[in-house]
mmCIF file of C-alpha atoms in Angstrom:
data_model
loop_
_atom_site.group_PDB
_atom_site.id
_atom_site.type_symbol
_atom_site.label_atom_id
_atom_site.label_comp_id
_atom_site.label_asym_id
_atom_site.label_seq_id
_atom_site.Cartn_x
_atom_site.Cartn_y
_atom_site.Cartn_z
ATOM 1 C CA GLY I 297 -11.704 -15.833 6.790
ATOM 2 C CA ALA I 298 -11.364 -15.146 3.291
ATOM 3 C CA GLY I 299 -8.971 -12.069 3.793
ATOM 4 C CA VAL I 300 -5.540 -11.450 5.065
ATOM 5 C CA SER I 301 -5.578 -11.438 9.015
ATOM 6 C CA GLN I 302 -2.973 -9.805 11.402
ATOM 7 C CA SER I 303 -2.413 -9.925 14.942
ATOM 8 C CA PRO I 304 -2.270 -8.526 17.370
ATOM 9 C CA SER I 305 -4.321 -5.364 16.046
ATOM 10 C CA ASN I 306 -2.669 -3.110 18.562
ATOM 11 C CA LYS I 307 0.904 -3.593 20.630
ATOM 12 C CA VAL I 308 2.243 -1.324 23.045
ATOM 13 C CA THR I 309 5.723 -2.060 24.135
ATOM 14 C CA GLU I 310 8.506 -0.488 25.979
ATOM 15 C CA LYS I 311 11.637 0.691 24.212
ATOM 16 C CA GLY I 312 14.211 -1.960 24.106
ATOM 17 C CA LYS I 313 11.752 -5.117 24.082
ATOM 18 C CA ASP I 314 11.392 -7.362 21.156
ATOM 19 C CA VAL I 315 7.959 -7.650 19.371
ATOM 20 C CA GLU I 316 6.450 -10.224 16.860
ATOM 21 C CA LEU I 317 3.654 -9.260 14.442
ATOM 22 C CA ARG I 318 2.041 -12.154 12.836
ATOM 23 C CA CYS I 319 0.262 -12.408 9.310
ATOM 24 C CA ASP I 320 -1.949 -15.027 7.979
ATOM 25 C CA PRO I 321 -2.176 -14.554 4.150
ATOM 26 C CA ILE I 322 -5.119 -15.395 1.779
ATOM 27 C CA SER I 323 -4.952 -19.179 1.130
ATOM 28 C CA GLY I 324 -3.380 -20.040 -1.888
ATOM 29 C CA HIS I 325 -1.449 -16.816 -2.354
ATOM 30 C CA THR I 326 2.219 -17.430 -2.972
ATOM 31 C CA ALA I 327 3.487 -13.830 -2.452
ATOM 32 C CA LEU I 328 3.571 -12.170 1.045
ATOM 33 C CA TYR I 329 4.665 -8.557 1.385
ATOM 34 C CA TRP I 330 5.328 -6.646 4.773
ATOM 35 C CA TYR I 331 4.927 -2.706 4.696
ATOM 36 C CA ARG I 332 4.652 0.056 7.448
ATOM 37 C CA GLN I 333 2.834 3.203 7.477
ATOM 38 C CA SER I 334 4.275 5.805 9.687
ATOM 39 C CA LEU I 335 3.564 9.537 10.297
ATOM 40 C CA GLY I 336 6.650 10.859 8.787
ATOM 41 C CA GLN I 337 7.217 8.104 6.019
ATOM 42 C CA GLY I 338 3.952 7.189 4.701
ATOM 43 C CA LEU I 339 3.738 3.754 3.211
ATOM 44 C CA GLU I 340 7.118 2.149 2.676
ATOM 45 C CA PHE I 341 7.903 -1.388 1.517
ATOM 46 C CA LEU I 342 9.716 -3.951 4.002
ATOM 47 C CA ILE I 343 10.131 -7.424 2.722
ATOM 48 C CA TYR I 344 8.765 -9.600 0.147
ATOM 49 C CA PHE I 345 8.256 -13.638 0.269
ATOM 50 C CA GLN I 346 7.624 -15.775 -2.987
ATOM 51 C CA GLY I 347 7.200 -19.119 -2.642
ATOM 52 C CA ASN I 348 10.296 -20.880 -1.548
ATOM 53 C CA SER I 349 12.570 -18.208 -3.163
ATOM 54 C CA ALA I 350 15.008 -16.170 -0.963
ATOM 55 C CA PRO I 351 13.101 -13.070 0.334
ATOM 56 C CA ASP I 352 13.652 -9.694 -0.971
ATOM 57 C CA LYS I 353 14.825 -7.757 2.473
ATOM 58 C CA SER I 354 15.720 -4.506 0.498
ATOM 59 C CA GLY I 355 13.208 -2.447 2.356
ATOM 60 C CA LEU I 356 14.037 -3.542 6.002
ATOM 61 C CA PRO I 357 15.318 -0.181 7.768
ATOM 62 C CA SER I 358 17.901 -1.960 10.092
ATOM 63 C CA ASP I 359 19.351 -5.439 11.255
ATOM 64 C CA ARG I 360 16.727 -5.188 14.164
ATOM 65 C CA PHE I 361 14.039 -6.152 11.843
ATOM 66 C CA SER I 362 13.763 -9.705 10.543
ATOM 67 C CA ALA I 363 11.173 -11.897 9.050
ATOM 68 C CA GLU I 364 10.276 -15.328 8.267
ATOM 69 C CA ARG I 365 7.592 -17.361 6.580
ATOM 70 C CA THR I 366 6.879 -20.838 7.690
ATOM 71 C CA GLY I 367 5.568 -23.368 5.277
ATOM 72 C CA GLY I 368 4.925 -20.930 2.732
ATOM 73 C CA SER I 369 1.919 -19.704 4.650
ATOM 74 C CA VAL I 370 2.011 -17.602 8.008
ATOM 75 C CA SER I 371 4.655 -14.852 8.360
ATOM 76 C CA THR I 372 6.046 -13.349 11.644
ATOM 77 C CA LEU I 373 7.775 -9.856 11.527
ATOM 78 C CA THR I 374 10.218 -9.699 14.347
ATOM 79 C CA ILE I 375 11.669 -6.201 15.603
ATOM 80 C CA GLN I 376 14.435 -6.314 18.393
ATOM 81 C CA ARG I 377 15.208 -3.696 20.643
ATOM 82 C CA THR I 378 12.535 -1.710 19.555
ATOM 83 C CA GLN I 379 12.889 2.064 19.309
ATOM 84 C CA GLN I 380 10.565 4.807 19.427
ATOM 85 C CA GLU I 381 10.966 5.481 15.702
ATOM 86 C CA ASP I 382 9.556 2.083 15.060
ATOM 87 C CA SER I 383 5.972 3.213 16.114
ATOM 88 C CA ALA I 384 3.878 2.621 13.018
ATOM 89 C CA VAL I 385 1.247 0.586 11.442
ATOM 90 C CA TYR I 386 2.941 -2.637 9.847
ATOM 91 C CA LEU I 387 0.436 -4.003 7.097
ATOM 92 C CA CYS I 388 0.586 -7.271 5.538
ATOM 93 C CA ALA I 389 -0.288 -8.150 1.986
ATOM 94 C CA SER I 390 -0.646 -11.273 -0.086
ATOM 95 C CA SER I 391 -1.207 -11.977 -3.585
ATOM 96 C CA ILE I 392 -1.106 -14.878 -6.367
ATOM 97 C CA ALA I 393 2.524 -14.471 -7.801
ATOM 98 C CA ARG I 394 2.487 -10.904 -9.218
ATOM 99 C CA GLY I 395 -1.384 -10.034 -8.853
ATOM 100 C CA GLU I 396 -2.871 -7.432 -6.913
ATOM 101 C CA GLN I 397 -2.069 -7.359 -3.505
ATOM 102 C CA TYR I 398 -4.690 -7.620 -0.802
ATOM 103 C CA PHE I 399 -3.818 -6.073 2.618
ATOM 104 C CA GLY I 400 -4.750 -6.901 6.154
ATOM 105 C CA PRO I 401 -5.913 -4.619 8.676
ATOM 106 C CA GLY I 402 -2.647 -3.783 10.037
ATOM 107 C CA THR I 403 -0.860 -3.751 13.411
ATOM 108 C CA ARG I 404 -0.684 -0.693 15.027
ATOM 109 C CA LEU I 405 2.669 -0.669 17.250
ATOM 110 C CA THR I 406 3.308 1.828 19.675
ATOM 111 C CA VAL I 407 6.928 2.092 21.254
ATOM 112 C CA THR I 408 6.861 4.029 24.698
ATOM 113 C CA ALA Y 254 14.531 5.101 -8.677
ATOM 114 C CA GLN Y 255 10.720 5.079 -8.673
ATOM 115 C CA LYS Y 256 8.637 7.759 -7.100
ATOM 116 C CA VAL Y 257 4.973 8.423 -6.748
ATOM 117 C CA THR Y 258 3.754 12.078 -5.870
ATOM 118 C CA GLN Y 259 0.341 12.994 -4.962
ATOM 119 C CA ALA Y 260 0.483 16.946 -4.586
ATOM 120 C CA GLN Y 261 -3.044 16.964 -2.940
ATOM 121 C CA THR Y 262 -2.639 16.179 0.902
ATOM 122 C CA GLU Y 263 -6.498 16.768 1.597
ATOM 123 C CA ILE Y 264 -9.490 17.801 -0.567
ATOM 124 C CA SER Y 265 -12.734 18.710 1.141
ATOM 125 C CA VAL Y 266 -16.007 18.693 -1.047
ATOM 126 C CA VAL Y 267 -19.671 18.659 -0.603
ATOM 127 C CA GLU Y 268 -21.814 15.724 -1.264
ATOM 128 C CA LYS Y 269 -22.437 15.081 -4.985
ATOM 129 C CA GLU Y 270 -19.567 17.255 -6.145
ATOM 130 C CA ASP Y 271 -16.911 15.441 -8.199
ATOM 131 C CA VAL Y 272 -13.417 15.128 -6.945
ATOM 132 C CA THR Y 273 -10.130 14.546 -9.008
ATOM 133 C CA LEU Y 274 -7.088 13.130 -7.126
ATOM 134 C CA ASP Y 275 -3.921 13.762 -8.832
ATOM 135 C CA CYS Y 276 -0.996 10.924 -9.018
ATOM 136 C CA VAL Y 277 2.378 11.542 -11.081
ATOM 137 C CA TYR Y 278 5.039 8.869 -11.071
ATOM 138 C CA GLU Y 279 8.715 8.244 -12.071
ATOM 139 C CA THR Y 280 10.081 5.305 -13.378
ATOM 140 C CA ARG Y 281 12.974 4.035 -15.706
ATOM 141 C CA ASP Y 282 11.117 0.915 -16.462
ATOM 142 C CA THR Y 283 9.164 0.600 -19.640
ATOM 143 C CA THR Y 284 6.870 -2.227 -18.089
ATOM 144 C CA TYR Y 285 5.070 -0.980 -14.888
ATOM 145 C CA TYR Y 286 1.898 -1.098 -13.047
ATOM 146 C CA LEU Y 287 -0.029 1.355 -11.355
ATOM 147 C CA PHE Y 288 -2.533 1.109 -8.580
ATOM 148 C CA TRP Y 289 -5.170 3.061 -6.554
ATOM 149 C CA TYR Y 290 -6.129 1.982 -3.181
ATOM 150 C CA LYS Y 291 -8.890 3.308 -0.779
ATOM 151 C CA GLN Y 292 -7.950 3.684 2.785
ATOM 152 C CA PRO Y 293 -11.160 4.303 5.107
ATOM 153 C CA PRO Y 294 -10.764 5.193 8.736
ATOM 154 C CA SER Y 295 -10.668 1.701 9.702
ATOM 155 C CA GLY Y 296 -6.970 1.662 8.337
ATOM 156 C CA GLU Y 297 -7.032 -1.203 5.868
ATOM 157 C CA LEU Y 298 -6.183 -0.546 2.054
ATOM 158 C CA VAL Y 299 -8.984 -1.536 -0.421
ATOM 159 C CA PHE Y 300 -7.527 -2.279 -3.964
ATOM 160 C CA LEU Y 301 -9.422 -0.291 -6.349
ATOM 161 C CA ILE Y 302 -7.865 -0.936 -9.637
ATOM 162 C CA ARG Y 303 -4.542 -2.017 -11.351
ATOM 163 C CA ARG Y 304 -3.312 -0.640 -14.815
ATOM 164 C CA ASN Y 305 -0.241 -1.759 -16.811
ATOM 165 C CA SER Y 306 1.727 0.445 -18.596
ATOM 166 C CA PHE Y 307 0.697 -0.728 -22.062
ATOM 167 C CA ASP Y 308 -2.908 -0.054 -21.466
ATOM 168 C CA GLU Y 309 -3.674 3.660 -21.702
ATOM 169 C CA GLN Y 310 -7.343 3.170 -22.080
ATOM 170 C CA ASN Y 311 -9.355 5.145 -19.500
ATOM 171 C CA GLU Y 312 -11.500 3.290 -17.113
ATOM 172 C CA ILE Y 313 -14.933 3.524 -15.351
ATOM 173 C CA SER Y 314 -16.177 1.727 -12.666
ATOM 174 C CA GLY Y 315 -19.532 2.969 -11.327
ATOM 175 C CA ARG Y 316 -18.843 6.621 -9.924
ATOM 176 C CA TYR Y 317 -14.998 5.957 -10.010
ATOM 177 C CA SER Y 318 -12.910 6.847 -13.476
ATOM 178 C CA TRP Y 319 -9.240 6.760 -13.954
ATOM 179 C CA ASN Y 320 -7.373 8.804 -16.554
ATOM 180 C CA PHE Y 321 -3.942 7.198 -17.529
ATOM 181 C CA GLN Y 322 -1.767 9.747 -19.358
ATOM 182 C CA LYS Y 323 1.640 8.152 -20.360
ATOM 183 C CA SER Y 324 2.949 11.381 -21.905
ATOM 184 C CA THR Y 325 2.777 13.242 -18.397
ATOM 185 C CA SER Y 326 3.288 10.289 -16.472
ATOM 186 C CA SER Y 327 0.066 10.590 -14.733
ATOM 187 C CA PHE Y 328 -2.666 8.316 -13.346
ATOM 188 C CA ASN Y 329 -5.566 10.614 -12.062
ATOM 189 C CA PHE Y 330 -8.559 9.409 -10.248
ATOM 190 C CA THR Y 331 -12.036 10.848 -10.377
ATOM 191 C CA ILE Y 332 -15.146 10.452 -7.975
ATOM 192 C CA THR Y 333 -18.100 11.460 -9.799
ATOM 193 C CA ALA Y 334 -21.208 12.573 -7.591
ATOM 194 C CA SER Y 335 -19.071 12.066 -4.179
ATOM 195 C CA GLN Y 336 -20.927 10.573 -1.243
ATOM 196 C CA VAL Y 337 -19.979 10.875 2.576
ATOM 197 C CA VAL Y 338 -19.004 7.028 2.391
ATOM 198 C CA ASP Y 339 -16.195 8.242 -0.096
ATOM 199 C CA SER Y 340 -14.452 9.993 2.724
ATOM 200 C CA ALA Y 341 -11.243 8.165 2.887
ATOM 201 C CA VAL Y 342 -7.435 8.416 2.167
ATOM 202 C CA TYR Y 343 -6.560 7.386 -1.381
ATOM 203 C CA VAL Y 344 -3.209 6.132 -1.987
ATOM 204 C CA CYS Y 345 -1.699 5.800 -5.624
ATOM 205 C CA ALA Y 346 1.052 3.220 -6.088
ATOM 206 C CA LEU Y 347 3.495 2.065 -8.642
ATOM 207 C CA SER Y 348 5.416 -1.346 -9.036
ATOM 208 C CA GLU Y 349 8.093 -1.987 -11.742
ATOM 209 C CA ALA Y 350 8.168 -5.175 -13.694
ATOM 210 C CA ARG Y 351 11.776 -5.657 -13.538
ATOM 211 C CA ALA Y 352 11.844 -5.700 -9.646
ATOM 212 C CA ALA Y 353 11.535 -8.711 -7.890
ATOM 213 C CA GLY Y 354 8.059 -9.594 -6.962
ATOM 214 C CA ASN Y 355 5.426 -6.651 -7.101
ATOM 215 C CA LYS Y 356 6.606 -4.415 -4.266
ATOM 216 C CA LEU Y 357 4.708 -1.081 -4.287
ATOM 217 C CA THR Y 358 6.052 2.295 -4.050
ATOM 218 C CA PHE Y 359 3.272 4.511 -2.657
ATOM 219 C CA GLY Y 360 2.507 8.097 -2.846
ATOM 220 C CA GLY Y 361 1.733 10.181 0.241
ATOM 221 C CA GLY Y 362 -2.029 9.890 -0.035
ATOM 222 C CA THR Y 363 -4.937 12.264 -0.522
ATOM 223 C CA ARG Y 364 -7.269 12.620 2.215
ATOM 224 C CA VAL Y 365 -10.839 13.279 0.785
ATOM 225 C CA LEU Y 366 -13.569 14.550 3.223
ATOM 226 C CA VAL Y 367 -16.891 14.646 1.634
ATOM 227 C CA LYS Y 368 -19.332 16.831 3.578
ATOM 228 C CA PRO Y 369 -23.050 16.223 3.747
#
């Protein structure tokens, strides 16, 4: 497809389990971002990848969160030992360098 | 640090009324970018506009218009002759040129409900 895709669209997991969220950016977009949207915090930046540069991880809330981007394309956000406060919608966006960001539909994560 | 404030949490209007959404921002950067996104019930953020800090010209796109006032650090958004399909959450955002990449700082969003 032409847009950013994310999978799964919904994920329910038990507290303490690990989860992986996937993002496929728009082809040719060099920049990729992860954000999350939770009821109490609104939309907040998590991590940014640009080409082969070291990612900007300044928004990750704890060391339980990590992300990688393989081959400059697909990205995976991993949350280890999930907590209930991790419940949120995780949004991925991509752009050409510093251009407009185009967002995916998000993954709704529920930690029970 | 940068900050975006959308004081209106929810606005309800009747179809064909105009609605203006306020956005006030804070930044120490002299070069920055302002954005508006629409978030319909499906949840996906839809890009509406990007404006850089050196361009204070107002912009109109169909029924949408934007008023950028650097003197008051505001970037307000008006929907003219609203329609039911305009019902959504509208989010204002800021990115600073000095920051790595284009990471966005978002306002809390304004939910617009257009009643028929």
